[in-house]
GROMACS .gro file of N, CA and C in nm:
model
  273
    1UNK      N    1   0.381   0.098   0.368
    1UNK     CA    2   0.518   0.086   0.253
    1UNK      C    3   0.685   0.063   0.320
    2UNK      N    4   0.766   0.067   0.262
    2UNK     CA    5   0.907   0.022   0.305
    2UNK      C    6   1.006   0.157   0.299
    3UNK      N    7   1.107   0.162   0.390
    3UNK     CA    8   1.194   0.274   0.402
    3UNK      C    9   1.328   0.209   0.425
    4UNK      N   10   1.402   0.300   0.316
    4UNK     CA   11   1.534   0.227   0.279
    4UNK      C   12   1.654   0.332   0.275
    5UNK      N   13   1.775   0.296   0.252
    5UNK     CA   14   1.917   0.418   0.260
    5UNK      C   15   1.974   0.333   0.138
    6UNK      N   16   1.868   0.334   0.061
    6UNK     CA   17   1.971   0.226  -0.094
    6UNK      C   18   1.991   0.379  -0.183
    7UNK      N   19   2.093   0.353  -0.258
    7UNK     CA   20   2.188   0.472  -0.287
    7UNK      C   21   2.077   0.502  -0.399
    8UNK      N   22   2.017   0.453  -0.467
    8UNK     CA   23   1.927   0.514  -0.582
    8UNK      C   24   1.832   0.345  -0.626
    9UNK      N   25   1.717   0.432  -0.621
    9UNK     CA   26   1.568   0.332  -0.642
    9UNK      C   27   1.510   0.397  -0.778
   10UNK      N   28   1.456   0.294  -0.834
   10UNK     CA   29   1.397   0.363  -0.939
   10UNK      C   30   1.221   0.247  -0.944
   11UNK      N   31   1.186   0.335  -0.949
   11UNK     CA   32   0.981   0.237  -0.932
   11UNK      C   33   0.984   0.225  -1.124
   12UNK      N   34   0.965   0.078  -1.090
   12UNK     CA   35   0.956   0.028  -1.279
   12UNK      C   36   0.812  -0.002  -1.270
   13UNK      N   37   0.708  -0.077  -1.198
   13UNK     CA   38   0.604  -0.107  -1.217
   13UNK      C   39   0.541  -0.100  -1.078
   14UNK      N   40   0.448  -0.022  -1.055
   14UNK     CA   41   0.352  -0.006  -0.932
   14UNK      C   42   0.204  -0.031  -0.993
   15UNK      N   43   0.140  -0.142  -0.932
   15UNK     CA   44   0.006  -0.158  -1.003
   15UNK      C   45  -0.062  -0.173  -0.881
   16UNK      N   46  -0.235  -0.226  -0.871
   16UNK     CA   47  -0.306  -0.243  -0.785
   16UNK      C   48  -0.251  -0.365  -0.704
   17UNK      N   49  -0.172  -0.475  -0.791
   17UNK     CA   50  -0.156  -0.589  -0.727
   17UNK      C   51   0.011  -0.617  -0.682
   18UNK      N   52   0.097  -0.550  -0.715
   18UNK     CA   53   0.223  -0.542  -0.670
   18UNK      C   54   0.326  -0.456  -0.728
   19UNK      N   55   0.409  -0.424  -0.695
   19UNK     CA   56   0.521  -0.311  -0.694
   19UNK      C   57   0.642  -0.361  -0.718
   20UNK      N   58   0.773  -0.338  -0.851
   20UNK     CA   59   0.895  -0.355  -0.918
   20UNK      C   60   0.984  -0.220  -0.916
   21UNK      N   61   1.062  -0.249  -0.845
   21UNK     CA   62   1.193  -0.156  -0.798
   21UNK      C   63   1.324  -0.218  -0.855
   22UNK      N   64   1.384  -0.100  -0.887
   22UNK     CA   65   1.511  -0.143  -0.959
   22UNK      C   66   1.602  -0.056  -0.870
   23UNK      N   67   1.681  -0.170  -0.761
   23UNK     CA   68   1.777  -0.124  -0.616
   23UNK      C   69   1.890  -0.118  -0.736
   24UNK      N   70   1.975  -0.006  -0.700
   24UNK     CA   71   2.110   0.018  -0.757
   24UNK      C   72   2.224   0.016  -0.598
   25UNK      N   73   2.285  -0.077  -0.571
   25UNK     CA   74   2.363  -0.077  -0.444
   25UNK      C   75   2.489  -0.029  -0.463
   26UNK      N   76   2.557   0.065  -0.422
   26UNK     CA   77   2.711   0.114  -0.497
   26UNK      C   78   2.822   0.026  -0.351
   27UNK      N   79   2.741   0.056  -0.222
   27UNK     CA   80   2.818  -0.039  -0.132
   27UNK      C   81   2.741  -0.108   0.008
   28UNK      N   82   2.658  -0.030   0.076
   28UNK     CA   83   2.531  -0.110   0.164
   28UNK      C   84   2.453  -0.038   0.202
   29UNK      N   85   2.332  -0.099   0.160
   29UNK     CA   86   2.217  -0.032   0.220
   29UNK      C   87   2.142  -0.129   0.315
   30UNK      N   88   2.055  -0.044   0.416
   30UNK     CA   89   1.945  -0.133   0.492
   30UNK      C   90   1.844  -0.099   0.455
   31UNK      N   91   1.756  -0.157   0.435
   31UNK     CA   92   1.629  -0.161   0.412
   31UNK      C   93   1.523  -0.166   0.516
   32UNK      N   94   1.454  -0.122   0.543
   32UNK     CA   95   1.311  -0.152   0.660
   32UNK      C   96   1.196  -0.199   0.609
   33UNK      N   97   1.146  -0.304   0.622
   33UNK     CA   98   1.035  -0.408   0.573
   33UNK      C   99   0.956  -0.417   0.679
   34UNK      N  100   0.970  -0.357   0.790
   34UNK     CA  101   0.901  -0.368   0.943
   34UNK      C  102   0.712  -0.345   0.864
   35UNK      N  103   0.663  -0.248   0.798
   35UNK     CA  104   0.562  -0.192   0.806
   35UNK      C  105   0.509  -0.258   0.677
   36UNK      N  106   0.554  -0.339   0.570
   36UNK     CA  107   0.553  -0.373   0.476
   36UNK      C  108   0.471  -0.576   0.508
   37UNK      N  109   0.348  -0.544   0.452
   37UNK     CA  110   0.294  -0.685   0.494
   37UNK      C  111   0.293  -0.773   0.345
   38UNK      N  112   0.427  -0.852   0.353
   38UNK     CA  113   0.453  -0.914   0.228
   38UNK      C  114   0.609  -0.949   0.201
   39UNK      N  115   0.597  -1.076   0.131
   39UNK     CA  116   0.695  -1.119   0.106
   39UNK      C  117   0.794  -0.988   0.025
   40UNK      N  118   0.961  -1.016  -0.036
   40UNK     CA  119   0.980  -0.948  -0.103
   40UNK      C  120   1.076  -1.048  -0.175
   41UNK      N  121   1.089  -1.024  -0.359
   41UNK     CA  122   1.168  -1.110  -0.413
   41UNK      C  123   1.271  -1.041  -0.445
   42UNK      N  124   1.427  -1.077  -0.408
   42UNK     CA  125   1.523  -0.996  -0.504
   42UNK      C  126   1.572  -1.075  -0.626
   43UNK      N  127   1.562  -1.042  -0.741
   43UNK     CA  128   1.626  -1.107  -0.857
   43UNK      C  129   1.743  -1.016  -0.904
   44UNK      N  130   1.887  -1.066  -0.922
   44UNK     CA  131   2.013  -0.983  -0.920
   44UNK      C  132   2.017  -0.971  -1.098
   45UNK      N  133   2.003  -0.844  -1.138
   45UNK     CA  134   2.008  -0.834  -1.264
   45UNK      C  135   2.153  -0.780  -1.318
   46UNK      N  136   2.257  -0.741  -1.231
   46UNK     CA  137   2.404  -0.693  -1.253
   46UNK      C  138   2.459  -0.721  -1.159
   47UNK      N  139   2.598  -0.759  -1.127
   47UNK     CA  140   2.720  -0.753  -1.038
   47UNK      C  141   2.699  -0.860  -0.970
   48UNK      N  142   2.727  -0.882  -0.788
   48UNK     CA  143   2.751  -0.970  -0.702
   48UNK      C  144   2.722  -0.901  -0.573
   49UNK      N  145   2.653  -0.973  -0.476
   49UNK     CA  146   2.711  -0.906  -0.333
   49UNK      C  147   2.640  -1.003  -0.267
   50UNK      N  148   2.627  -0.940  -0.135
   50UNK     CA  149   2.544  -1.023  -0.007
   50UNK      C  150   2.399  -0.978   0.004
   51UNK      N  151   2.301  -1.103   0.070
   51UNK     CA  152   2.181  -1.056   0.123
   51UNK      C  153   2.184  -1.099   0.258
   52UNK      N  154   2.156  -1.003   0.384
   52UNK     CA  155   2.152  -1.066   0.528
   52UNK      C  156   2.004  -1.034   0.598
   53UNK      N  157   1.959  -1.134   0.614
   53UNK     CA  158   1.857  -1.112   0.697
   53UNK      C  159   1.867  -1.208   0.805
   54UNK      N  160   1.772  -1.172   0.901
   54UNK     CA  161   1.780  -1.230   1.052
   54UNK      C  162   1.901  -1.302   1.091
   55UNK      N  163   2.054  -1.200   1.050
   55UNK     CA  164   2.172  -1.263   1.084
   55UNK      C  165   2.194  -1.393   0.962
   56UNK      N  166   2.143  -1.404   0.868
   56UNK     CA  167   2.224  -1.521   0.786
   56UNK      C  168   2.218  -1.427   0.662
   57UNK      N  169   2.331  -1.498   0.605
   57UNK     CA  170   2.394  -1.409   0.509
   57UNK      C  171   2.374  -1.456   0.374
   58UNK      N  172   2.335  -1.465   0.247
   58UNK     CA  173   2.340  -1.555   0.142
   58UNK      C  174   2.385  -1.474   0.041
   59UNK      N  175   2.505  -1.500  -0.073
   59UNK     CA  176   2.564  -1.426  -0.158
   59UNK      C  177   2.469  -1.452  -0.305
   60UNK      N  178   2.459  -1.349  -0.346
   60UNK     CA  179   2.379  -1.331  -0.493
   60UNK      C  180   2.472  -1.273  -0.608
   61UNK      N  181   2.411  -1.338  -0.690
   61UNK     CA  182   2.478  -1.298  -0.849
   61UNK      C  183   2.404  -1.295  -0.961
   62UNK      N  184   2.414  -1.266  -1.025
   62UNK     CA  185   2.356  -1.228  -1.143
   62UNK      C  186   2.275  -1.335  -1.206
   63UNK      N  187   2.156  -1.319  -1.203
   63UNK     CA  188   2.046  -1.438  -1.294
   63UNK      C  189   2.007  -1.519  -1.122
   64UNK      N  190   2.033  -1.481  -1.024
   64UNK     CA  191   1.992  -1.545  -0.923
   64UNK      C  192   1.859  -1.460  -0.860
   65UNK      N  193   1.792  -1.556  -0.790
   65UNK     CA  194   1.722  -1.493  -0.664
   65UNK      C  195   1.712  -1.529  -0.552
   66UNK      N  196   1.663  -1.435  -0.471
   66UNK     CA  197   1.640  -1.457  -0.319
   66UNK      C  198   1.496  -1.404  -0.270
   67UNK      N  199   1.453  -1.518  -0.164
   67UNK     CA  200   1.279  -1.453  -0.123
   67UNK      C  201   1.300  -1.398  -0.020
   68UNK      N  202   1.239  -1.314   0.048
   68UNK     CA  203   1.251  -1.281   0.208
   68UNK      C  204   1.130  -1.288   0.230
   69UNK      N  205   1.147  -1.344   0.318
   69UNK     CA  206   0.995  -1.401   0.396
   69UNK      C  207   0.952  -1.225   0.484
   70UNK      N  208   0.796  -1.269   0.481
   70UNK     CA  209   0.719  -1.153   0.514
   70UNK      C  210   0.765  -1.143   0.668
   71UNK      N  211   0.818  -1.183   0.714
   71UNK     CA  212   0.835  -1.171   0.863
   71UNK      C  213   0.976  -1.082   0.895
   72UNK      N  214   1.032  -1.108   0.808
   72UNK     CA  215   1.174  -0.987   0.784
   72UNK      C  216   1.122  -0.895   0.804
   73UNK      N  217   1.166  -0.806   0.908
   73UNK     CA  218   1.188  -0.657   0.943
   73UNK      C  219   1.301  -0.549   0.849
   74UNK      N  220   1.395  -0.630   0.878
   74UNK     CA  221   1.520  -0.538   0.818
   74UNK      C  222   1.598  -0.624   0.727
   75UNK      N  223   1.661  -0.547   0.590
   75UNK     CA  224   1.734  -0.642   0.523
   75UNK      C  225   1.832  -0.566   0.501
   76UNK      N  226   1.946  -0.602   0.475
   76UNK     CA  227   2.084  -0.547   0.461
   76UNK      C  228   2.157  -0.602   0.325
   77UNK      N  229   2.203  -0.518   0.247
   77UNK     CA  230   2.221  -0.567   0.125
   77UNK      C  231   2.367  -0.458   0.107
   78UNK      N  232   2.463  -0.569   0.054
   78UNK     CA  233   2.604  -0.512   0.009
   78UNK      C  234   2.606  -0.540  -0.133
   79UNK      N  235   2.717  -0.466  -0.183
   79UNK     CA  236   2.785  -0.501  -0.324
   79UNK      C  237   2.853  -0.368  -0.337
   80UNK      N  238   2.895  -0.441  -0.493
   80UNK     CA  239   2.992  -0.332  -0.547
   80UNK      C  240   2.885  -0.311  -0.684
   81UNK      N  241   2.850  -0.227  -0.718
   81UNK     CA  242   2.757  -0.206  -0.846
   81UNK      C  243   2.683  -0.301  -0.900
   82UNK      N  244   2.623  -0.354  -0.749
   82UNK     CA  245   2.480  -0.408  -0.744
   82UNK      C  246   2.375  -0.388  -0.804
   83UNK      N  247   2.299  -0.464  -0.900
   83UNK     CA  248   2.115  -0.425  -0.936
   83UNK      C  249   2.041  -0.537  -0.891
   84UNK      N  250   1.935  -0.498  -0.806
   84UNK     CA  251   1.800  -0.558  -0.829
   84UNK      C  252   1.709  -0.551  -0.864
   85UNK      N  253   1.623  -0.617  -0.861
   85UNK     CA  254   1.458  -0.603  -0.936
   85UNK      C  255   1.416  -0.634  -0.759
   86UNK      N  256   1.328  -0.545  -0.722
   86UNK     CA  257   1.285  -0.573  -0.596
   86UNK      C  258   1.111  -0.585  -0.615
   87UNK      N  259   1.054  -0.721  -0.581
   87UNK     CA  260   0.931  -0.707  -0.628
   87UNK      C  261   0.859  -0.743  -0.480
   88UNK      N  262   0.754  -0.684  -0.454
   88UNK     CA  263   0.634  -0.695  -0.347
   88UNK      C  264   0.510  -0.690  -0.377
   89UNK      N  265   0.431  -0.713  -0.270
   89UNK     CA  266   0.238  -0.739  -0.294
   89UNK      C  267   0.211  -0.574  -0.227
   90UNK      N  268   0.100  -0.539  -0.316
   90UNK     CA  269   0.095  -0.407  -0.197
   90UNK      C  270   0.045  -0.431  -0.162
   91UNK      N  271   0.007  -0.320   0.004
   91UNK     CA  272  -0.078  -0.352   0.107
   91UNK      C  273  -0.194  -0.312   0.070
   0.00000   0.00000   0.00000
């Protein structure tokens, strides 16, 4: 699974095929995907912020989607009242 220091995480869907969580980021969160063998999709549903993977930073705003490759072990998400749907395939 994954380890995160996100301020608030709610699981919306968890089935045999995938998991969807709602991440509410108030400042900065570091998410460790080292033990997750899946890509991760972030869909911004509220606010705006930045996502940093492997020293590459991308802005994200409401309505945008970012695909995090399965080889990424750590992701840093920064934003003010940023809400993301986090989708990944179950191990």
